[in-house]
Amino acid sequence: MSASPPPLRVQINGILLSTLLFECANARVDYEGLILGAVVSKSRSVVDDASDARVKTVYTTIVVQGVYKLEPNLPKFYGRSGQINEQVLEHCNIPSNLTILGYLKYRRTETHQLSLRDKAVALNLKMYLERKHALSLPTSLNPFETRKDDHFPVLMSLFTAKTNENRSTHDYDYTFWSIGDDESSFEAVPVDISNMIESPQEDYQSFQSNLAAGASRHSASVGMMNTIRAVPTTTLVDGHEAMYKDSFEATKSLARNVLASEQAVMEALEEIERLKGQVENSKVAASIRKRQNQQNTEEQLLEEDTENRPQQKSQQQKNHSYIQQRSHLPAHRNTGSPSLPSSSPRPATTISFSASPGSPPDLLY
């Protein structure tokens, strides 16, 4: 009965993880790559306070030291059904101090799940890497000898991205799986980021550096990005500096535009207040002119009434005097006709008139 493999962990540094996320953010299409690194076995002993027994735990750590990005315009190392094309893999420019430990894929989708072809490619790659690893081991005279490093873990990693409705927030998710013997034996592996989970001061004896074997300390600072971008270090650094410079220039331009727009808004508000003052002054001036016009009209009417009043009074007096004169006329004397008896009453005289200012009255008898 074979022993179960020790617990598996993945260790990756922040520079490589941020570079992978940078590639995901700037990728126009889905891309894939090969996980490069080393396999390290660690053991940790814990003393039980109750029985003073020392419990030893052995676990395997896959130290991810780089990712070889596969260009989409080059031939793929697998076919439609997931079979591995060994010639394409052998022509990949993999650094000699790094080992292929798995398969990485980035998809612009919100579904964080492996497809059937992803699992088929991962399983076939696992068999290819195990066979290649077995051939690289030194031969032993005893064919029945059990080797301590028979277990060769292979990883499958998936990066996905999604955005909110207005595309203002980008969310990236990543998972590393250990590849088993079939499609149903993919198990998620915990990921430790160097200098964030485990400190070398606290566990200096078992701490595994992310520096690849045979690499210099100077090249380790950007060695992970060299592998993933496949460009010289200076080109990558210059590209980042150009990006930061462009971002700062864009920020300064936006700040200037914001200041200019705020100044324009303040000037517009001042112009609005000035126009409001002019409107209020115009309203007050119009009200004053209207009141003056009313007063002038009333004074003119009053003057006309004062001028016409003596004429009307004189005409009325004339009319009244004329009526009185007509009402006191003497009786007619007829010499040829006999006079009426003194006892007979005098016939009544009816006087009717209508007078208007400036016209003589009409008399009716």
Short mmCIF file of C-alpha atoms in Angstrom, two decimals:
data_model
loop_
_atom_site.label_atom_id
_atom_site.label_comp_id
_atom_site.label_asym_id
_atom_site.label_seq_id
_atom_site.Cartn_x
_atom_site.Cartn_y
_atom_site.Cartn_z
CA MET A 1 0.00 0.00 0.00
CA SER A 2 1.55 3.29 -1.10
CA ALA A 3 1.77 6.16 1.35
CA SER A 4 -0.33 9.24 0.69
CA PRO A 5 1.61 12.23 -0.62
CA PRO A 6 2.50 14.95 1.91
CA PRO A 7 0.41 18.12 2.11
CA LEU A 8 1.04 20.43 -0.81
CA ARG A 9 1.46 24.21 -0.74
CA VAL A 10 2.31 26.86 -3.32
CA GLN A 11 4.69 29.73 -2.61
CA ILE A 12 4.84 32.79 -4.87
CA ASN A 13 6.37 36.21 -4.34
CA GLY A 14 4.49 39.49 -4.70
CA ILE A 15 6.46 40.71 -7.74
CA LEU A 16 5.52 37.70 -9.83
CA LEU A 17 1.89 37.76 -8.71
CA SER A 18 1.54 41.46 -9.47
CA THR A 19 3.18 40.91 -12.87
CA LEU A 20 0.71 38.16 -13.68
CA LEU A 21 -2.20 40.42 -12.71
CA PHE A 22 -0.65 43.20 -14.82
CA GLU A 23 -0.56 40.84 -17.79
CA CYS A 24 -4.19 39.91 -17.17
CA ALA A 25 -5.23 43.57 -17.04
CA ASN A 26 -3.48 44.41 -20.33
CA ALA A 27 -4.25 41.21 -22.25
CA ARG A 28 -6.44 41.73 -25.30
CA VAL A 29 -7.08 38.00 -25.65
CA ASP A 30 -6.89 34.98 -23.39
CA TYR A 31 -3.36 33.75 -22.87
CA GLU A 32 -1.66 30.71 -21.35
CA GLY A 33 1.76 29.77 -20.04
CA LEU A 34 3.91 27.22 -18.27
CA ILE A 35 4.52 27.40 -14.52
CA LEU A 36 8.24 27.31 -13.71
CA GLY A 37 9.89 26.75 -10.35
CA ALA A 38 11.17 24.15 -7.92
CA VAL A 39 9.74 21.49 -5.60
CA VAL A 40 10.93 21.62 -1.99
CA SER A 41 10.06 19.24 0.83
CA LYS A 42 9.82 20.79 4.27
CA SER A 43 9.39 19.16 7.64
CA ARG A 44 8.14 20.80 10.80
CA SER A 45 8.16 19.32 14.31
CA VAL A 46 5.65 20.31 16.96
CA VAL A 47 5.99 19.27 20.61
CA ASP A 48 2.84 18.19 22.42
CA ASP A 49 2.60 19.78 25.87
CA ALA A 50 0.59 16.90 27.30
CA SER A 51 2.85 14.00 26.38
CA ASP A 52 6.07 15.77 25.35
CA ALA A 53 5.80 13.87 22.08
CA ARG A 54 7.28 15.43 19.01
CA VAL A 55 4.94 15.37 16.00
CA LYS A 56 6.76 15.70 12.71
CA THR A 57 4.86 16.97 9.67
CA VAL A 58 6.32 16.79 6.17
CA TYR A 59 4.79 18.91 3.45
CA THR A 60 5.78 19.73 -0.11
CA THR A 61 6.10 23.31 -1.31
CA ILE A 62 6.07 24.28 -4.96
CA VAL A 63 8.03 27.51 -5.22
CA VAL A 64 6.78 29.36 -8.31
CA GLN A 65 9.77 31.26 -9.69
CA GLY A 66 8.47 32.32 -13.09
CA VAL A 67 5.90 31.82 -15.81
CA TYR A 68 6.79 31.20 -19.45
CA LYS A 69 4.13 33.03 -21.46
CA LEU A 70 3.07 31.26 -24.66
CA GLU A 71 2.43 33.63 -27.51
CA PRO A 72 -1.02 33.14 -29.09
CA ASN A 73 0.35 33.39 -32.66
CA LEU A 74 2.77 30.47 -32.13
CA PRO A 75 1.84 26.77 -32.38
CA LYS A 76 0.27 25.36 -29.24
CA PHE A 77 1.85 22.54 -27.29
CA TYR A 78 -1.43 20.59 -27.23
CA GLY A 79 -4.03 19.45 -29.74
CA ARG A 80 -7.79 19.75 -29.87
CA SER A 81 -8.37 16.72 -27.65
CA GLY A 82 -5.65 17.74 -25.17
CA GLN A 83 -2.80 15.53 -26.37
CA ILE A 84 0.69 16.95 -25.79
CA ASN A 85 2.95 17.96 -28.68
CA GLU A 86 6.38 17.20 -27.21
CA GLN A 87 8.29 18.87 -30.03
CA VAL A 88 6.67 22.23 -29.32
CA LEU A 89 7.49 21.92 -25.61
CA GLU A 90 11.11 21.05 -26.32
CA HIS A 91 11.49 24.13 -28.52
CA CYS A 92 10.32 26.44 -25.73
CA ASN A 93 13.10 28.65 -24.46
CA ILE A 94 12.91 27.53 -20.83
CA PRO A 95 15.83 28.65 -18.58
CA SER A 96 18.03 25.76 -17.58
CA ASN A 97 17.75 26.52 -13.87
CA LEU A 98 13.94 26.32 -13.90
CA THR A 99 11.62 23.31 -14.20
CA ILE A 100 8.16 23.10 -15.76
CA LEU A 101 5.75 22.41 -12.91
CA GLY A 102 2.35 23.05 -14.43
CA TYR A 103 0.02 24.83 -16.80
CA LEU A 104 -1.43 28.36 -16.36
CA LYS A 105 -4.35 29.86 -18.22
CA TYR A 106 -6.05 33.26 -18.16
CA ARG A 107 -9.65 33.63 -19.34
CA ARG A 108 -11.74 36.79 -19.55
CA THR A 109 -14.84 35.23 -18.05
CA GLU A 110 -16.79 35.46 -14.83
CA THR A 111 -17.01 31.66 -14.45
CA HIS A 112 -14.03 30.51 -12.41
CA GLN A 113 -14.11 26.86 -13.48
CA LEU A 114 -11.86 24.60 -15.49
CA SER A 115 -13.15 23.38 -18.83
CA LEU A 116 -12.93 19.78 -19.97
CA ARG A 117 -10.12 20.62 -22.37
CA ASP A 118 -8.20 22.41 -19.60
CA LYS A 119 -8.39 19.27 -17.47
CA ALA A 120 -7.40 17.04 -20.39
CA VAL A 121 -4.37 19.23 -21.19
CA ALA A 122 -3.36 19.29 -17.51
CA LEU A 123 -3.62 15.49 -17.15
CA ASN A 124 -1.60 14.83 -20.31
CA LEU A 125 1.01 17.41 -19.26
CA LYS A 126 1.26 15.71 -15.86
CA MET A 127 1.98 12.34 -17.48
CA TYR A 128 4.55 13.92 -19.80
CA LEU A 129 6.36 15.72 -16.94
CA GLU A 130 6.33 12.63 -14.70
CA ARG A 131 7.81 10.53 -17.48
CA LYS A 132 10.47 13.15 -18.20
CA HIS A 133 11.25 13.48 -14.49
CA ALA A 134 11.62 9.71 -14.12
CA LEU A 135 14.05 9.58 -17.03
CA SER A 136 16.16 12.33 -15.49
CA LEU A 137 16.62 10.46 -12.18
CA PRO A 138 19.81 8.44 -11.69
CA THR A 139 19.39 4.70 -12.21
CA SER A 140 19.74 2.32 -9.28
CA LEU A 141 21.18 -1.16 -9.21
CA ASN A 142 18.19 -2.37 -7.19
CA PRO A 143 15.07 -2.18 -9.39
CA PHE A 144 12.80 -2.72 -6.35
CA GLU A 145 14.22 0.18 -4.38
CA THR A 146 11.64 2.80 -3.44
CA ARG A 147 12.73 6.30 -4.28
CA LYS A 148 11.95 9.14 -1.91
CA ASP A 149 11.22 11.60 -4.73
CA ASP A 150 8.81 9.47 -6.74
CA HIS A 151 6.04 11.99 -6.10
CA PHE A 152 6.33 14.79 -8.63
CA PRO A 153 3.51 17.33 -8.14
CA VAL A 154 2.12 19.17 -11.14
CA LEU A 155 -0.08 22.28 -10.91
CA MET A 156 -2.95 23.73 -12.89
CA SER A 157 -3.62 27.46 -12.41
CA LEU A 158 -6.54 29.53 -13.64
CA PHE A 159 -6.81 33.34 -13.63
CA THR A 160 -10.15 34.98 -14.41
CA ALA A 161 -11.36 38.59 -14.52
CA LYS A 162 -14.73 40.28 -14.19
CA THR A 163 -15.98 43.86 -13.99
CA ASN A 164 -19.04 45.59 -12.61
CA GLU A 165 -21.80 47.11 -14.73
CA ASN A 166 -20.09 50.44 -15.46
CA ARG A 167 -16.61 48.82 -15.76
CA SER A 168 -15.20 50.95 -12.96
CA THR A 169 -14.01 48.01 -10.83
CA HIS A 170 -11.99 45.03 -12.07
CA ASP A 171 -11.97 41.88 -9.97
CA TYR A 172 -9.35 39.15 -10.55
CA ASP A 173 -9.48 35.66 -9.13
CA TYR A 174 -6.83 32.94 -9.25
CA THR A 175 -6.61 29.35 -8.03
CA PHE A 176 -3.90 26.68 -8.09
CA TRP A 177 -4.96 23.04 -8.30
CA SER A 178 -2.90 19.91 -7.80
CA ILE A 179 -3.46 17.47 -10.67
CA GLY A 180 -4.44 13.94 -9.68
CA ASP A 181 -4.90 10.81 -11.76
CA ASP A 182 -8.23 11.68 -13.39
CA GLU A 183 -10.46 14.63 -14.17
CA SER A 184 -12.23 14.43 -10.80
CA SER A 185 -9.04 14.61 -8.70
CA PHE A 186 -8.25 18.31 -9.03
CA GLU A 187 -7.73 19.68 -5.52
CA ALA A 188 -7.24 23.37 -4.69
CA VAL A 189 -3.89 24.17 -3.10
CA PRO A 190 -3.31 26.98 -0.58
CA VAL A 191 -1.13 29.80 -1.86
CA ASP A 192 1.44 31.58 0.34
CA ILE A 193 2.78 34.96 -0.76
CA SER A 194 6.36 35.52 0.37
CA ASN A 195 6.92 38.07 3.15
CA MET A 196 3.18 38.18 3.83
CA ILE A 197 2.37 34.75 5.29
CA GLU A 198 5.70 33.38 6.46
CA SER A 199 8.61 35.43 7.78
CA PRO A 200 12.22 34.23 7.33
CA GLN A 201 13.09 35.58 10.79
CA GLU A 202 10.47 33.34 12.41
CA ASP A 203 11.22 30.22 10.35
CA TYR A 204 14.64 30.87 8.89
CA GLN A 205 15.69 27.22 8.87
CA SER A 206 12.93 26.00 6.61
CA PHE A 207 12.30 29.18 4.62
CA GLN A 208 12.65 28.64 0.87
CA SER A 209 13.76 31.61 -1.18
CA ASN A 210 12.02 32.41 -4.44
CA LEU A 211 15.41 32.82 -6.08
CA ALA A 212 16.02 30.13 -8.67
CA ALA A 213 19.08 27.91 -8.28
CA GLY A 214 22.13 29.34 -10.03
CA ALA A 215 20.64 32.83 -10.40
CA SER A 216 22.36 35.92 -9.06
CA ARG A 217 20.81 38.12 -6.44
CA HIS A 218 20.89 41.08 -8.85
CA SER A 219 18.83 39.29 -11.48
CA ALA A 220 16.41 37.89 -8.92
CA SER A 221 14.70 41.23 -8.40
CA VAL A 222 13.18 41.19 -11.88
CA GLY A 223 13.95 37.65 -12.97
CA MET A 224 10.32 36.59 -12.71
CA MET A 225 9.20 39.39 -15.01
CA ASN A 226 11.94 38.55 -17.51
CA THR A 227 10.53 35.09 -17.88
CA ILE A 228 6.92 36.07 -18.25
CA ARG A 229 7.57 38.94 -20.65
CA ALA A 230 10.51 37.33 -22.53
CA VAL A 231 12.10 40.76 -22.96
CA PRO A 232 15.32 42.30 -21.55
CA THR A 233 15.21 43.72 -18.05
CA THR A 234 15.95 47.27 -19.18
CA THR A 235 13.08 47.17 -21.66
CA LEU A 236 10.66 46.06 -18.97
CA VAL A 237 11.86 48.70 -16.49
CA ASP A 238 11.68 51.38 -19.17
CA GLY A 239 8.18 50.26 -20.01
CA HIS A 240 7.07 50.55 -16.38
CA GLU A 241 8.71 53.96 -16.03
CA ALA A 242 7.00 55.14 -19.21
CA MET A 243 3.68 53.85 -17.90
CA TYR A 244 4.13 55.67 -14.55
CA LYS A 245 5.19 58.85 -16.37
CA ASP A 246 2.16 58.68 -18.64
CA SER A 247 -0.11 58.08 -15.64
CA PHE A 248 1.34 61.09 -13.80
CA GLU A 249 1.00 63.28 -16.90
CA ALA A 250 -2.58 62.12 -17.32
CA THR A 251 -3.26 62.90 -13.65
CA LYS A 252 -1.75 66.39 -14.02
CA SER A 253 -3.80 67.00 -17.16
CA LEU A 254 -6.96 65.90 -15.39
CA ALA A 255 -6.14 68.16 -12.44
CA ARG A 256 -5.66 71.12 -14.78
CA ASN A 257 -8.93 70.34 -16.52
CA VAL A 258 -10.72 70.12 -13.18
CA LEU A 259 -9.28 73.47 -12.05
CA ALA A 260 -10.24 75.09 -15.35
CA SER A 261 -13.76 73.71 -15.13
CA GLU A 262 -14.13 74.90 -11.52
CA GLN A 263 -12.92 78.37 -12.54
CA ALA A 264 -15.44 78.39 -15.40
CA VAL A 265 -18.19 77.36 -12.98
CA MET A 266 -17.26 80.15 -10.56
CA GLU A 267 -17.27 82.70 -13.39
CA ALA A 268 -20.63 81.42 -14.58
CA LEU A 269 -22.05 81.72 -11.04
CA GLU A 270 -20.72 85.29 -10.77
CA GLU A 271 -22.27 86.14 -14.15
CA ILE A 272 -25.58 84.66 -13.01
CA GLU A 273 -25.51 86.77 -9.83
CA ARG A 274 -24.70 89.88 -11.88
CA LEU A 275 -27.59 89.19 -14.27
CA LYS A 276 -29.90 88.60 -11.32
CA GLY A 277 -28.90 92.02 -9.95
CA GLN A 278 -29.58 93.63 -13.32
CA VAL A 279 -33.01 91.98 -13.49
CA GLU A 280 -33.89 93.19 -10.00
CA ASN A 281 -32.75 96.72 -10.82
CA SER A 282 -34.76 96.66 -14.05
CA LYS A 283 -37.83 95.53 -12.13
CA VAL A 284 -37.42 98.33 -9.58
CA ALA A 285 -36.87 100.93 -12.33
CA ALA A 286 -39.94 99.69 -14.24
CA SER A 287 -42.04 99.86 -11.08
CA ILE A 288 -40.86 103.43 -10.41
CA ARG A 289 -41.59 104.50 -14.00
CA LYS A 290 -45.04 102.93 -13.82
CA ARG A 291 -45.80 104.74 -10.60
CA GLN A 292 -44.60 108.07 -12.01
CA ASN A 293 -46.70 107.57 -15.13
CA GLN A 294 -49.75 106.91 -13.00
CA GLN A 295 -49.11 110.02 -10.94
CA ASN A 296 -48.61 112.13 -14.07
CA THR A 297 -51.85 110.79 -15.56
CA GLU A 298 -53.77 111.55 -12.38
CA GLU A 299 -52.30 115.08 -12.20
CA GLN A 300 -53.17 115.71 -15.87
CA LEU A 301 -56.74 114.52 -15.34
CA LEU A 302 -57.01 116.68 -12.25
CA GLU A 303 -55.76 119.74 -14.14
CA GLU A 304 -58.20 119.15 -16.99
CA ASP A 305 -61.04 118.77 -14.51
CA THR A 306 -60.00 122.01 -12.78
CA GLU A 307 -59.92 123.88 -16.10
CA ASN A 308 -63.33 122.60 -17.27
CA ARG A 309 -65.12 123.16 -13.98
CA PRO A 310 -65.56 127.07 -14.31
CA GLN A 311 -66.83 126.75 -17.86
CA GLN A 312 -69.38 124.13 -16.81
CA LYS A 313 -70.44 126.30 -13.89
CA SER A 314 -70.87 129.38 -16.12
CA GLN A 315 -72.86 127.39 -18.67
CA GLN A 316 -75.11 126.03 -15.96
CA GLN A 317 -75.72 129.52 -14.67
CA LYS A 318 -76.59 130.72 -18.18
CA ASN A 319 -78.99 127.82 -18.65
CA HIS A 320 -80.61 128.50 -15.30
CA SER A 321 -81.04 132.23 -16.08
CA TYR A 322 -82.50 131.48 -19.49
CA ILE A 323 -85.05 129.09 -18.00
CA GLN A 324 -86.09 131.62 -15.42
CA GLN A 325 -86.56 134.29 -18.10
CA ARG A 326 -88.74 132.02 -20.23
CA SER A 327 -90.83 130.94 -17.27
CA HIS A 328 -91.78 134.58 -16.36
CA LEU A 329 -93.01 135.80 -19.82
CA PRO A 330 -96.32 138.00 -19.74
CA ALA A 331 -99.68 136.70 -21.06
CA HIS A 332 -100.76 137.39 -24.72
CA ARG A 333 -103.14 140.34 -25.32
CA ASN A 334 -105.77 139.90 -28.05
CA THR A 335 -107.63 143.22 -28.78
CA GLY A 336 -110.09 141.87 -31.38
CA SER A 337 -111.28 138.90 -29.41
CA PRO A 338 -113.28 139.09 -26.25
CA SER A 339 -111.41 138.49 -23.13
CA LEU A 340 -111.97 135.44 -21.03
CA PRO A 341 -113.88 135.83 -17.89
CA SER A 342 -111.82 136.69 -14.92
CA SER A 343 -113.13 133.73 -13.13
CA SER A 344 -111.91 131.30 -15.78
CA PRO A 345 -108.57 129.71 -14.97
CA ARG A 346 -105.47 130.48 -17.01
CA PRO A 347 -104.36 127.67 -19.20
CA ALA A 348 -101.34 125.85 -17.83
CA THR A 349 -98.08 126.11 -19.69
CA THR A 350 -95.89 122.97 -20.01
CA ILE A 351 -92.13 123.51 -20.27
CA SER A 352 -89.74 120.69 -21.05
CA PHE A 353 -85.98 120.97 -21.78
CA SER A 354 -82.78 119.04 -21.81
CA ALA A 355 -79.53 120.84 -21.38
CA SER A 356 -76.02 119.71 -21.99
CA PRO A 357 -72.85 121.58 -21.28
CA GLY A 358 -72.11 124.14 -23.97
CA SER A 359 -75.48 123.91 -25.80
CA PRO A 360 -78.71 125.96 -25.35
CA PRO A 361 -81.66 124.11 -23.92
CA ASP A 362 -84.48 122.85 -26.16
CA LEU A 363 -87.82 124.32 -25.13
CA LEU A 364 -91.07 122.58 -25.78
CA TYR A 365 -94.45 124.25 -25.18
#
